[in-house]
Structure formats: structure tokens, C-alpha cells
Tab-separated table of C-alpha atoms in Angstrom:
chain	number	residue	atom	x	y	z
K	1	LEU	CA	95.459	120.553	122.604
K	2	SER	CA	94.189	122.671	125.563
K	3	TYR	CA	94.816	125.928	123.666
K	4	ALA	CA	92.994	124.595	120.696
K	5	VAL	CA	89.951	123.486	122.693
K	6	SER	CA	90.018	126.940	124.575
K	7	LYS	CA	89.717	128.654	120.997
K	8	GLY	CA	86.712	126.223	120.002
K	9	PHE	CA	88.742	123.766	118.096
K	10	GLN	CA	89.186	119.910	117.982
K	11	ILE	CA	92.526	118.379	116.607
K	12	HIS	CA	92.063	115.314	114.110
K	13	PRO	CA	93.871	112.375	115.547
K	14	ASP	CA	95.947	112.223	112.496
K	15	ALA	CA	96.759	115.953	112.630
K	16	PHE	CA	97.515	115.517	116.317
K	17	ALA	CA	100.169	112.646	115.384
K	18	MET	CA	101.813	114.757	112.880
K	19	LEU	CA	102.280	117.626	115.576
K	20	LYS	CA	103.866	115.304	117.930
K	21	GLY	CA	106.713	114.771	115.252
K	22	LEU	CA	107.567	118.443	115.500
K	23	GLU	CA	110.020	120.138	117.693
K	24	SER	CA	108.369	120.884	120.746
K	25	ALA	CA	108.919	124.776	120.490
K	26	ASP	CA	107.056	124.615	117.074
K	27	VAL	CA	103.629	122.963	118.078
K	28	LEU	CA	101.955	125.776	119.854
K	29	LYS	CA	103.159	128.179	117.324
K	30	THR	CA	101.643	125.891	114.319
K	31	VAL	CA	98.474	125.355	116.126
K	32	GLN	CA	98.295	129.261	116.901
K	33	GLU	CA	98.821	130.023	113.095
K	34	ILE	CA	96.661	127.860	111.818
K	35	ILE	CA	93.853	128.889	114.173
K	36	LYS	CA	94.322	132.553	113.001
K	37	SER	CA	93.976	131.402	109.311
K	38	LYS	CA	90.925	129.305	109.789
K	39	LYS	CA	87.404	130.867	110.542
K	40	PRO	CA	85.942	129.560	113.876
K	41	SER	CA	82.855	127.588	113.439
K	42	LYS	CA	80.596	125.140	115.545
K	43	ASN	CA	82.827	122.010	114.816
K	44	ALA	CA	86.179	123.365	113.795
K	45	VAL	CA	88.559	120.954	113.314
K	46	ILE	CA	92.492	121.228	112.552
K	47	LEU	CA	93.163	118.822	109.720
K	48	VAL	CA	96.574	117.139	108.398
K	49	GLU	CA	96.139	119.503	105.482
K	50	ASP	CA	96.035	122.615	107.681
K	51	ILE	CA	99.532	121.460	109.217
K	52	LYS	CA	101.141	120.493	105.892
K	53	GLY	CA	100.039	123.891	104.221
K	54	LEU	CA	101.462	125.858	107.057
K	55	LEU	CA	104.890	124.006	107.103
K	56	SER	CA	105.503	123.977	103.370
K	57	PRO	CA	108.867	124.902	102.869
K	58	LYS	CA	109.828	128.591	101.984
K	59	LYS	CA	112.457	129.490	99.256
K	60	ASN	CA	115.759	130.286	100.793
K	61	ASP	CA	118.288	131.954	98.572
K	62	GLY	CA	120.804	132.120	101.357
K	63	PRO	CA	124.013	129.676	101.250
K	64	ILE	CA	123.372	126.205	100.766
K	65	GLU	CA	124.484	124.329	103.930
K	66	GLN	CA	125.782	120.779	103.705
K	67	THR	CA	125.299	118.618	106.852
K	68	CYS	CA	125.986	114.930	106.883
K	69	THR	CA	125.642	112.744	109.948
K	70	VAL	CA	125.802	108.942	110.000
K	71	LEU	CA	123.297	108.107	112.590
K	72	MET	CA	123.679	104.134	112.305
K	73	ASP	CA	126.224	102.027	110.659
K	74	PRO	CA	126.542	98.250	111.409
K	75	THR	CA	130.195	98.173	110.313
K	76	PRO	CA	131.417	98.513	114.077
K	77	LYS	CA	128.789	96.794	115.684
K	78	VAL	CA	128.904	93.505	113.645
K	79	THR	CA	129.904	90.564	116.409
K	80	THR	CA	128.521	87.451	114.686
K	81	GLY	CA	126.985	84.759	117.054
K	82	GLU	CA	126.873	80.953	116.156
K	83	GLY	CA	124.511	78.750	115.892
K	84	VAL	CA	121.103	77.912	117.777
K	85	GLU	CA	122.378	80.513	120.538
K	86	GLY	CA	123.404	83.002	117.936
K	87	TYR	CA	119.649	83.091	116.281
K	88	ALA	CA	118.104	82.982	119.382
K	89	ALA	CA	119.681	86.254	120.739
K	90	LEU	CA	118.953	87.560	117.206
K	91	PHE	CA	115.246	86.950	117.520
K	92	ARG	CA	114.965	87.974	121.110
K	93	SER	CA	116.563	91.155	120.140
K	94	ARG	CA	113.822	91.551	117.287
K	95	PHE	CA	111.201	90.631	119.411
K	96	GLU	CA	112.070	93.329	122.251
K	97	LYS	CA	112.847	95.897	119.902
K	98	THR	CA	109.620	95.874	117.924
K	99	MET	CA	107.622	95.492	121.049
K	100	ARG	CA	109.224	98.889	122.222
K	101	ILE	CA	107.879	100.099	118.926
K	102	LEU	CA	104.498	98.628	119.580
K	103	ALA	CA	104.514	100.304	123.205
K	104	GLN	CA	103.825	103.438	121.486
K	105	ARG	CA	100.220	102.340	120.651
K	106	PRO	CA	97.456	102.734	122.792
K	107	ASP	CA	96.380	99.353	122.030
K	108	SER	CA	99.608	97.840	123.632
K	109	LYS	CA	98.429	98.193	127.111
K	110	ARG	CA	95.853	95.439	126.289
K	111	ILE	CA	98.535	92.886	125.059
K	112	SER	CA	98.100	89.609	126.878
K	113	LYS	CA	100.841	86.687	127.256
K	114	ILE	CA	100.064	83.953	124.765
K	115	ALA	CA	100.516	81.173	127.498
K	116	SER	CA	97.534	83.065	129.675
K	117	VAL	CA	95.096	83.300	126.640
K	118	LYS	CA	95.790	79.596	125.770
K	119	GLN	CA	95.070	78.587	129.312
K	120	ASN	CA	91.762	80.603	129.241
K	121	SER	CA	90.649	79.344	125.871
K	122	ARG	CA	91.263	75.875	127.418
K	123	ASN	CA	89.195	76.543	130.521
K	124	ASN	CA	86.486	78.104	128.075
K	125	ASN	CA	86.076	80.725	130.488
K	126	SER	CA	84.864	83.882	128.331
K	127	SER	CA	84.821	85.968	131.646
K	128	LYS	CA	88.461	85.460	131.955
K	129	PHE	CA	89.000	86.100	128.311
K	130	VAL	CA	88.869	89.849	128.674
K	131	GLU	CA	90.976	90.070	131.731
K	132	ARG	CA	90.522	93.485	132.244
K	133	GLY	CA	86.885	93.876	130.687
K	134	GLU	CA	87.857	96.638	128.178
K	135	LYS	CA	86.364	96.951	124.564
K	136	SER	CA	87.997	96.196	121.375
K	137	LEU	CA	89.495	98.267	119.203
K	138	HIS	CA	86.217	98.483	117.333
K	139	GLY	CA	84.261	99.094	120.482
K	140	SER	CA	82.832	95.834	121.300
K	141	ALA	CA	83.711	93.433	124.239
K	142	GLY	CA	84.782	89.958	124.359
K	143	SER	CA	88.182	90.067	122.657
K	144	THR	CA	92.001	90.388	123.698
K	145	ILE	CA	95.266	91.226	121.842
K	146	VAL	CA	98.685	89.179	121.810
K	147	ALA	CA	101.720	90.036	120.214
K	148	GLY	CA	104.379	87.703	118.847
K	149	LEU	CA	106.760	86.651	115.838
K	150	LEU	CA	104.919	85.113	112.863
K	151	MET	CA	106.168	81.425	112.761
K	152	SER	CA	103.845	80.236	109.832
K	153	ARG	CA	101.045	80.791	107.665
K	154	ARG	CA	98.805	78.466	105.708
K	155	THR	CA	95.658	78.569	103.650
K	156	LYS	CA	93.079	76.232	104.874
K	157	LYS	CA	89.338	75.745	103.840
K	158	ASN	CA	87.975	77.970	106.305
K	159	GLY	CA	90.596	80.681	106.225
K	160	ILE	CA	94.173	81.441	106.825
K	161	GLU	CA	95.950	79.662	109.772
K	162	ILE	CA	98.645	81.689	111.362
K	163	ALA	CA	100.858	80.669	114.345
K	164	VAL	CA	102.747	83.593	116.457
K	165	ASP	CA	104.957	83.282	119.467
K	166	ASP	CA	106.371	85.263	122.183
K	167	TYR	CA	108.488	84.263	125.229
K	168	THR	CA	105.661	82.533	126.681
K	169	GLY	CA	104.391	79.963	123.854
K	170	ILE	CA	103.104	79.534	120.420
K	171	LEU	CA	99.337	80.362	119.411
K	172	THR	CA	97.689	78.873	116.322
K	173	VAL	CA	94.725	80.964	115.052
K	174	THR	CA	92.369	81.369	111.968
K	175	ALA	CA	91.462	84.393	109.961
K	176	VAL	CA	88.215	83.706	108.807
K	177	ALA	CA	86.692	87.223	107.873
K	178	GLU	CA	87.528	88.677	104.503
K	179	ASP	CA	89.443	91.735	105.899
K	180	ALA	CA	91.514	89.442	108.183
K	181	LYS	CA	92.331	87.165	105.460
K	182	LYS	CA	93.639	90.037	103.495
K	183	GLN	CA	95.857	91.466	106.355
K	184	ALA	CA	97.129	88.014	107.016
K	185	ALA	CA	98.231	87.641	103.332
K	186	ALA	CA	100.134	90.870	103.106
K	187	LEU	CA	102.278	90.188	106.420
K	188	ALA	CA	106.059	89.145	105.882
K	189	MET	CA	107.158	85.991	107.620
K	190	ASP	CA	108.723	86.376	110.888
K	191	GLN	CA	107.733	90.141	111.554
K	192	MET	CA	106.107	91.114	114.440
K	193	VAL	CA	102.237	91.364	114.590
K	194	MET	CA	99.540	92.243	117.035
K	195	LEU	CA	96.362	90.145	116.775
K	196	GLU	CA	92.938	90.923	117.921
K	197	LEU	CA	91.238	87.807	118.800
K	198	GLU	CA	87.749	86.879	119.490
K	199	ASN	CA	85.810	83.442	120.037
K	200	GLY	CA	85.402	81.316	116.957
K	201	LYS	CA	83.164	82.332	114.283
K	202	GLY	CA	83.123	79.898	111.691
K	203	ALA	CA	86.106	78.183	112.994
K	204	PRO	CA	86.996	76.486	115.993
K	205	GLY	CA	88.821	78.123	118.986
K	206	LEU	CA	89.961	81.691	118.673
K	207	THR	CA	89.741	83.445	115.235
K	208	VAL	CA	91.473	86.748	114.031
K	209	LYS	CA	89.293	89.829	114.122
K	210	ASN	CA	92.114	92.155	113.328
K	211	ILE	CA	95.790	92.413	112.376
K	212	MET	CA	98.101	95.156	113.212
K	213	SER	CA	101.675	95.561	111.998
K	214	PRO	CA	104.248	97.570	113.906
K	215	ASP	CA	103.857	99.918	110.994
K	216	ILE	CA	105.568	103.955	110.735
K	217	PRO	CA	103.079	106.567	111.772
K	218	ASP	CA	101.697	109.221	109.450
K	219	HIS	CA	104.087	111.934	110.001
K	220	LEU	CA	105.306	115.332	108.526
K	221	PRO	CA	108.926	114.629	107.346
K	222	ASN	CA	111.939	116.499	107.846
K	223	ARG	CA	113.294	119.104	105.287
K	224	SER	CA	116.332	120.870	104.765
K	225	LYS	CA	116.058	124.409	105.548
K	226	SER	CA	117.934	125.485	102.549
K	227	GLU	CA	117.606	124.336	98.950
K	228	ALA	CA	119.739	121.056	98.285
K	229	TYR	CA	119.615	117.866	96.413
K	230	ALA	CA	120.383	114.421	96.767
K	231	VAL	CA	120.793	111.891	93.997
K	232	LEU	CA	119.760	108.341	94.543
K	233	ILE	CA	121.566	105.506	92.352
K	234	SER	CA	122.438	101.733	92.914
K	235	ASP	CA	123.273	98.651	91.097
K	236	LEU	CA	126.311	99.680	88.809
K	237	HIS	CA	127.656	96.420	88.549
K	238	VAL	CA	130.749	97.553	87.154
K	239	GLY	CA	132.613	94.684	85.632
K	240	SER	CA	129.791	93.286	83.868
K	241	LYS	CA	129.505	93.153	79.966
K	242	TYR	CA	125.871	94.608	80.638
K	243	PHE	CA	127.331	97.547	82.576
K	244	MET	CA	126.176	100.898	80.896
K	245	GLU	CA	129.440	102.727	81.016
K	246	LYS	CA	128.397	105.283	78.151
K	247	GLU	CA	125.138	106.047	80.001
K	248	PHE	CA	127.013	106.382	83.400
K	249	LEU	CA	129.645	108.561	82.055
K	250	ARG	CA	126.864	110.729	80.808
K	251	PHE	CA	125.603	110.848	84.407
K	252	LEU	CA	128.867	111.903	85.754
K	253	ASP	CA	129.324	114.590	82.871
K	254	TRP	CA	125.956	115.714	83.885
K	255	LEU	CA	126.924	115.883	87.702
K	256	SER	CA	130.039	118.390	86.733
K	257	SER	CA	128.030	120.804	84.447
K	258	ASP	CA	126.238	123.988	84.719
K	259	ASP	CA	122.694	123.248	84.754
K	260	ASP	CA	120.441	126.119	83.154
K	261	ASN	CA	117.960	126.179	86.195
K	262	ASP	CA	120.894	125.788	88.540
K	263	ILE	CA	119.703	122.410	90.026
K	264	VAL	CA	123.004	120.718	89.565
K	265	ARG	CA	125.077	123.079	91.180
K	266	LYS	CA	122.911	122.584	94.366
K	267	ILE	CA	123.371	118.681	94.134
K	268	LYS	CA	125.359	118.013	97.404
K	269	PHE	CA	125.075	114.211	97.894
K	270	LEU	CA	125.178	111.159	96.053
K	271	CYS	CA	123.830	108.077	97.420
K	272	ILE	CA	124.874	104.453	95.933
K	273	GLY	CA	122.620	101.785	97.177
K	274	GLY	CA	125.114	98.782	96.764
K	275	ASP	CA	126.385	96.608	93.761
K	276	VAL	CA	129.176	98.755	93.168
K	277	ILE	CA	130.630	95.896	90.971
K	278	ASP	CA	129.447	92.725	89.612
K	279	GLY	CA	131.970	90.739	91.703
K	280	ILE	CA	133.240	87.242	91.059
K	281	GLY	CA	131.542	83.918	91.757
K	282	ILE	CA	128.121	85.540	92.594
K	283	PHE	CA	126.059	82.920	90.353
K	284	PRO	CA	126.759	79.750	88.016
K	285	ASN	CA	128.650	80.547	84.882
K	286	GLN	CA	129.069	84.372	85.805
K	287	ASP	CA	132.463	84.603	84.059
K	288	LYS	CA	130.587	84.553	80.679
K	289	GLU	CA	128.875	87.672	81.478
K	290	LEU	CA	132.303	89.380	82.655
K	291	LEU	CA	134.412	91.928	81.021
K	292	MET	CA	137.000	91.937	83.911
K	293	MET	CA	137.796	88.478	85.838
K	294	ASP	CA	139.374	90.141	88.738
K	295	ALA	CA	137.188	91.756	91.715
K	296	ASP	CA	140.412	94.334	92.571
K	297	LYS	CA	140.421	95.296	88.664
K	298	GLN	CA	136.519	95.647	88.928
K	299	MET	CA	136.699	97.851	92.074
K	300	SER	CA	139.540	100.058	90.679
K	301	HIS	CA	137.562	100.683	87.611
K	302	ALA	CA	134.622	101.851	89.748
K	303	ALA	CA	136.787	103.954	91.835
K	304	ARG	CA	138.396	105.803	88.643
K	305	LEU	CA	134.846	106.455	87.508
K	306	LEU	CA	133.477	107.983	90.639
K	307	ALA	CA	136.308	109.930	90.933
K	308	LYS	CA	134.887	111.946	88.100
K	309	VAL	CA	132.025	113.061	90.676
K	310	PRO	CA	132.563	116.659	91.704
K	311	LYS	CA	134.433	117.089	95.242
K	312	HIS	CA	131.981	119.260	96.567
K	313	ILE	CA	129.405	116.377	96.190
K	314	LYS	CA	129.571	114.195	99.323
K	315	MET	CA	129.408	110.301	98.230
K	316	LEU	CA	127.838	107.553	100.608
K	317	VAL	CA	128.247	104.073	99.716
K	318	ILE	CA	126.943	100.615	101.024
K	319	PRO	CA	127.445	97.471	99.775
K	320	GLY	CA	125.228	95.242	97.963
K	321	ASN	CA	125.182	90.936	97.432
K	322	HIS	CA	127.608	91.468	94.207
K	323	ASP	CA	130.539	93.359	96.428
K	324	PRO	CA	133.100	91.952	98.243
K	325	GLY	CA	132.804	91.484	101.842
K	326	ARG	CA	130.293	89.545	103.960
K	327	ARG	CA	126.832	88.599	102.129
K	328	ALA	CA	124.672	87.944	105.426
K	329	LEU	CA	122.811	91.147	106.674
K	330	PRO	CA	123.854	93.104	108.210
K	331	GLN	CA	126.622	93.659	105.823
K	332	PRO	CA	129.725	95.530	107.040
K	333	ALA	CA	131.240	98.365	104.836
K	334	ILE	CA	133.109	96.822	101.526
K	335	PRO	CA	136.616	95.840	103.169
K	336	GLY	CA	139.103	98.394	102.582
K	337	LYS	CA	142.492	96.289	102.277
K	338	ASP	CA	143.444	95.303	99.005
K	339	LEU	CA	139.783	95.741	97.453
K	340	ALA	CA	138.436	98.843	98.093
K	341	ASP	CA	141.552	101.175	98.743
K	342	HIS	CA	140.764	103.318	95.572
K	343	LEU	CA	137.387	104.176	96.758
K	344	TYR	CA	138.440	104.875	100.354
K	345	GLY	CA	140.893	107.232	98.889
K	346	LEU	CA	138.483	109.312	97.699
K	347	PRO	CA	138.270	112.590	99.658
K	348	ASN	CA	134.548	113.040	99.339
K	349	CYS	CA	133.583	109.225	99.790
K	350	THR	CA	132.327	107.721	103.010
K	351	MET	CA	132.042	103.877	103.008
K	352	LEU	CA	129.086	102.595	105.143
K	353	GLY	CA	127.458	99.512	105.913
K	354	ASN	CA	124.229	97.702	104.963
K	355	PRO	CA	121.763	99.025	106.012
K	356	ALA	CA	122.869	102.613	106.797
K	357	PHE	CA	120.818	105.333	108.530
K	358	VAL	CA	122.223	109.133	107.753
K	359	ASP	CA	121.085	112.618	108.059
K	360	LEU	CA	121.487	114.824	105.456
K	361	ASN	CA	120.671	118.567	106.026
K	362	GLY	CA	118.282	117.312	108.470
K	363	VAL	CA	116.389	114.785	106.447
K	364	LYS	CA	116.748	111.216	107.602
K	365	LEU	CA	117.746	108.885	104.802
K	366	LEU	CA	117.436	105.153	105.361
K	367	MET	CA	119.803	103.181	102.675
K	368	PHE	CA	119.403	99.495	102.265
K	369	HIS	CA	120.460	97.582	99.347
K	370	GLY	CA	117.222	95.337	99.056
K	371	GLN	CA	118.124	91.675	99.171
K	372	SER	CA	115.083	90.794	101.356
K	373	LEU	CA	112.778	92.281	98.381
K	374	ASP	CA	113.089	88.905	96.529
K	375	ASP	CA	111.438	87.204	99.663
K	376	VAL	CA	109.020	89.697	100.189
K	377	ILE	CA	107.874	89.599	96.429
K	378	ALA	CA	107.914	85.763	96.241
K	379	THR	CA	105.456	85.549	99.196
K	380	THR	CA	103.235	88.398	99.205
K	381	PRO	CA	100.390	88.315	97.162
K	382	GLY	CA	99.872	90.884	94.485
K	383	LEU	CA	103.575	92.022	94.409
K	384	SER	CA	105.818	91.865	91.592
K	385	TYR	CA	109.232	93.014	90.462
K	386	SER	CA	107.784	95.498	88.271
K	387	ARG	CA	106.557	97.668	91.360
K	388	PRO	CA	109.342	97.347	93.902
K	389	ALA	CA	108.033	100.302	96.066
K	390	GLU	CA	105.047	98.214	97.094
K	391	ALA	CA	107.272	95.595	98.397
K	392	MET	CA	109.407	98.296	100.229
K	393	LYS	CA	106.270	99.402	101.793
K	394	VAL	CA	105.596	95.841	103.532
K	395	LEU	CA	109.077	96.458	104.902
K	396	LEU	CA	108.286	99.682	106.585
K	397	LYS	CA	104.974	98.218	107.946
K	398	ALA	CA	106.750	95.411	109.478
K	399	ARG	CA	109.191	97.759	110.661
K	400	HIS	CA	111.900	95.451	109.516
K	401	LEU	CA	114.536	95.190	106.390
K	402	ALA	CA	114.957	91.488	106.276
K	403	PRO	CA	111.915	89.756	108.211
K	404	THR	CA	111.896	86.625	106.592
K	405	TYR	CA	114.356	83.776	107.555
K	406	GLY	CA	115.368	80.883	105.920
K	407	GLU	CA	114.630	81.847	102.522
K	408	ARG	CA	116.806	83.703	99.712
K	409	THR	CA	118.108	86.324	102.136
K	410	PRO	CA	121.043	85.432	104.235
K	411	VAL	CA	120.671	86.845	107.787
K	412	ALA	CA	123.252	86.706	110.148
K	413	PRO	CA	123.051	85.494	113.831
K	414	GLU	CA	123.914	88.839	115.411
K	415	GLN	CA	123.414	89.629	119.194
K	416	GLU	CA	121.611	92.751	118.213
K	417	ASP	CA	119.074	92.792	115.287
K	418	MET	CA	120.264	95.810	113.159
K	419	MET	CA	117.729	95.326	110.485
K	420	VAL	CA	114.708	96.556	112.683
K	421	ILE	CA	113.593	100.027	111.585
K	422	THR	CA	113.624	101.782	114.934
K	423	ASP	CA	113.270	105.392	113.872
K	424	VAL	CA	111.209	106.626	110.897
K	425	PRO	CA	113.113	107.580	108.124
K	426	ASP	CA	111.771	110.721	105.679
K	427	ILE	CA	113.385	108.757	102.819
K	428	PHE	CA	113.729	105.057	102.241
K	429	HIS	CA	116.090	104.056	99.318
K	430	ALA	CA	116.867	100.650	98.195
K	431	GLY	CA	117.971	98.969	94.817
K	432	HIS	CA	118.762	95.280	94.143
K	433	VAL	CA	115.747	94.904	91.828
K	434	HIS	CA	116.940	96.968	88.941
K	435	VAL	CA	113.544	98.516	88.454
K	436	THR	CA	113.054	102.469	88.903
K	437	ASP	CA	110.002	103.068	91.166
K	438	VAL	CA	108.856	106.148	93.511
K	439	GLN	CA	106.249	106.461	95.782
K	440	SER	CA	105.104	108.138	99.224
K	441	TYR	CA	103.827	106.327	102.142
K	442	ARG	CA	102.647	108.075	105.535
K	443	GLY	CA	104.951	110.855	104.915
K	444	THR	CA	108.078	108.652	103.881
K	445	LEU	CA	109.366	108.977	100.506
K	446	ILE	CA	110.082	105.583	99.004
K	447	VAL	CA	112.789	105.299	96.264
K	448	ASN	CA	113.986	102.341	94.464
K	449	SER	CA	116.640	103.421	92.189
K	450	GLY	CA	117.003	100.990	89.503
K	451	ALA	CA	120.180	100.061	88.071
K	452	TRP	CA	122.989	100.802	85.400
K	453	GLN	CA	123.153	97.344	84.149
K	454	SER	CA	120.766	96.337	80.997
K	455	GLN	CA	118.998	93.398	81.164
K	456	THR	CA	120.779	89.967	81.836
K	457	LYS	CA	120.082	86.408	80.485
K	458	PHE	CA	118.802	85.779	84.105
K	459	GLN	CA	116.489	88.594	83.972
K	460	GLN	CA	114.974	87.537	80.593
K	461	THR	CA	114.448	84.127	81.743
K	462	MET	CA	112.561	85.668	85.057
K	463	GLY	CA	110.656	87.928	82.854
K	464	ILE	CA	112.004	91.029	84.803
K	465	THR	CA	112.259	94.133	82.578
K	466	PRO	CA	114.827	96.620	84.215
K	467	SER	CA	114.738	100.430	84.061
K	468	PRO	CA	118.424	101.152	84.061
K	469	GLY	CA	120.237	104.437	83.333
K	470	MET	CA	118.281	106.553	85.481
K	471	ALA	CA	119.144	108.634	88.446
K	472	ILE	CA	116.659	109.854	91.039
K	473	LEU	CA	117.107	113.733	92.147
K	474	VAL	CA	115.363	114.612	95.400
K	475	ASN	CA	114.975	117.952	96.463
K	476	LEU	CA	115.933	117.797	100.362
K	477	ALA	CA	114.001	121.089	101.096
K	478	THR	CA	110.666	119.876	99.585
K	479	LEU	CA	110.946	115.977	99.519
K	480	GLN	CA	109.993	116.295	95.683
K	481	PRO	CA	111.650	113.689	93.608
K	482	SER	CA	112.521	113.870	89.806
K	483	ILE	CA	114.188	111.259	87.638
K	484	GLN	CA	116.925	111.981	85.195
K	485	ASP	CA	117.183	109.406	82.237
K	486	PHE	CA	120.486	109.230	80.855
K	487	ASN	CA	119.736	106.368	78.388
């Protein structure tokens, strides 16, 4: 920053946030190169576009590297608690981990304890309401900030009433302004939020002026230094009569072929986001939709199919809600004894829990089956199963993969909340809803990789139209996705 100012340049805040995401040795070099390429002017500013243009990956015709590092796997860390004490520990962990995320924001220095705010409000002492006399995020005095987990949300005549809690108590406030009401409606239940409050306008007591989620920062994603590809798929449902085996075999043949433009030979990773098999007893009358009535036979057949994947392609497999093992989140890897021995025996296959965080050639990939998308879609206005990437965006904003407790998604009472998105992913991969969707959000590529199961009777009754038989191909050097259709 000092160097840029000395050369007569300012740095836009978004560009500054991106620079902070670079390796320290690259920051000054990047700024110097941008200044060299820009003509100095009276109000010269370094923008996000300048950084992106300079750091766009250069083609590398050298040997393709293949590095795969597991950054987080819940399997060895699962130590289930019990009852009220177990869930109390879980939500304490969630509160503390997300507060550490919020602490990176300048506004966090103004966070007041809920008990203190309630006491000041009762005393109706506006001079104490702003304890340090600082200005609000929008430059006006007379407001304060609290942070807590969202306990409830109710629509009232005068706005949306929300309740949040921290260690010191519960605070109920109302969002009256249109912007605040939209922000409140978009929140996931039980997520961490920061609320900027002011004295009531159109409602008694305190009202919500602004709502801030932990969110991910706008950032420059990591990229592979040489051209390599990852294929993202999920929801095979082997054993179901709706499993599209012919199309899946076509996909496997494609992986083994020599593509004209050399792309297939550069595929180094295959990431499978859960529901490898259809399972047994997952829903009522499931037996009427099964070709194989035994989970071991389903898993054995899945292993025979995946054995056709070329050995130079590293496979990463996480469980889903149809796979054997624990259903509650986080899920340990599919158990190997008796059920998944065949998969564990594949030399190029690594079995991980759900969620899992991995590093592929320097690119950080967050794999999550996506069970909680049901709750997000059901409780957030404007969302639907046709655009699952929008629901995945809600999870990124909440910095939590399964924020809502007590609905359709089972959450285990762990001592540590392993569903908090502590590190910002370059790619966020999920499945579960059987609809292919790809978006980009603040530098993170969001991928829902669809399914390999045709429309079921349940999906027909729910009005869900799946987009099966597709694979998402991501160039790790550019993070550019493409869809390969095997229908």
C-alpha cells in the first residue's frame, strides 16, 4: 500500500482484499507490475480487474503435476456426545468458530454483549447505547452491533421479528426497513449473524438497521500451476432400478479414451459427492424401486464399475444419506468392514467423510453431499430445487454447511462443530438434489453435480426434474467448468 501511494496510486478495498489472499512474496511484485502497465493519472486506482488480468494463468506445456492432500476429514474426529450436554457443546463450538471468522472484520470491534444492550435499552439511556461513541457502518451515530446465533424468525405486521442469542442472553428485535427484511428472510436458521441496531423506527424497542452474515470474502482463487482437470460427479444410486448404468458406462469409457484435444488425458481427479449406492430401508417401500436388495451387493457392483476408472486418476469418495454408516452430520467415511471393502481395495481410491476438504494441485476443494440443501430451499424465499447453486450460496454466506437444527437434516451432537466453513474453498462441490448447476460466488466456483439416477416417483410427486447423466469437468489451472453430457 505504501509503495502504491508513493507512486500516486490508491488501491480499491476489494482489490486490497484480493491482494491479502496472495502469497506475501507475490503482493509487492503484483502491485509493481500493475503500476507499470497502467498510465498514472490524478485519481489512479488499482482495481480487482487489474489483479485478475495480471494473474490469469499462463499455459504450461511441461509435465502435469498430481498432488492431492486431505486438509480435513471428519472420520477420525467423530466423538459423538449425548443429549443436551452434547448439543450444548456443539453450539458453543459453532458460536466460537464463527466468532473467530467475524473477528477478521473491522466491524467486529464494535460487537456488544446482548445482556449489555438489553440493560441499556431498558434504561432508555441513548448515551450509553453507543458505548464508545463510534459511527455506524453507514456513518451515522446512535447504533450498536450484536452477534449471535439466529434462534427464530417470525413475520409480523410491522416487519420480521428475529431472535439471536450469545453467551449472555437472547435478544428479540424487528427488521422494519425493506432492505433489512430482505436480509432477514435470506438467513438460514441457527446461523451466526451480526446485527446493527438502532432505536425503534416504526416498531417499539430496537430495530434492525443492517444484517451481516459471516460470508466468504471476495478473493482470488488458487489455481494449479500446470493444466490438470478434476471431474465432479455425485449420486450414482447403484442398485436402484433408476440407476443409469448405460450412461455411466459411457462416462467410464470416455475417461479411458484418448480425446482429440488431449483433455481426457489431463484428467487427474474424480470426486464423487456421495450416494454411491441406493441403500436399503432409506425410505418407505424402497424395495419396490431396487434391483439389488442387499447393500453389500450394491456396493460390490459400484466397486466393479469404479474399478474401470484409469489408475492414473485419483478418486475421492464421500458418503451421502443413502450410503451405509451414520446418517447424522458430519458423516465418517463409508465403513470398510464387510460393506465397502471392494472400494477400499481400489489402489486409486481414497474414502473420506462428509464433508471433506482437500487440496488438488493447490486448489482447495470442499466436498459436501448436500443434505442440508433441503432445509435451505424449504425455508428461504425464492429458492427452488431447479437452482441448487443459489442454496449452496446461502451456506457459503452462513459459513456453515448444515446450520438449521431440528428439521430434515440430522445433526450429531459433536464436541466440535465440523460443519463450520473455516477456510474459504476455491471450489464448493455438492450433490443430493440431482440437479446440475454451476455458478461463481466471490471467487469460489459452486458446483452441484447432478446425479446418475433418472427421475423417481418421489421426485415426480415433488415436481423435481433432475438433470442426470452429466459430469462437471473443471480445469484446475483456470477454474473454468464445462459440462459433459452422457445421455
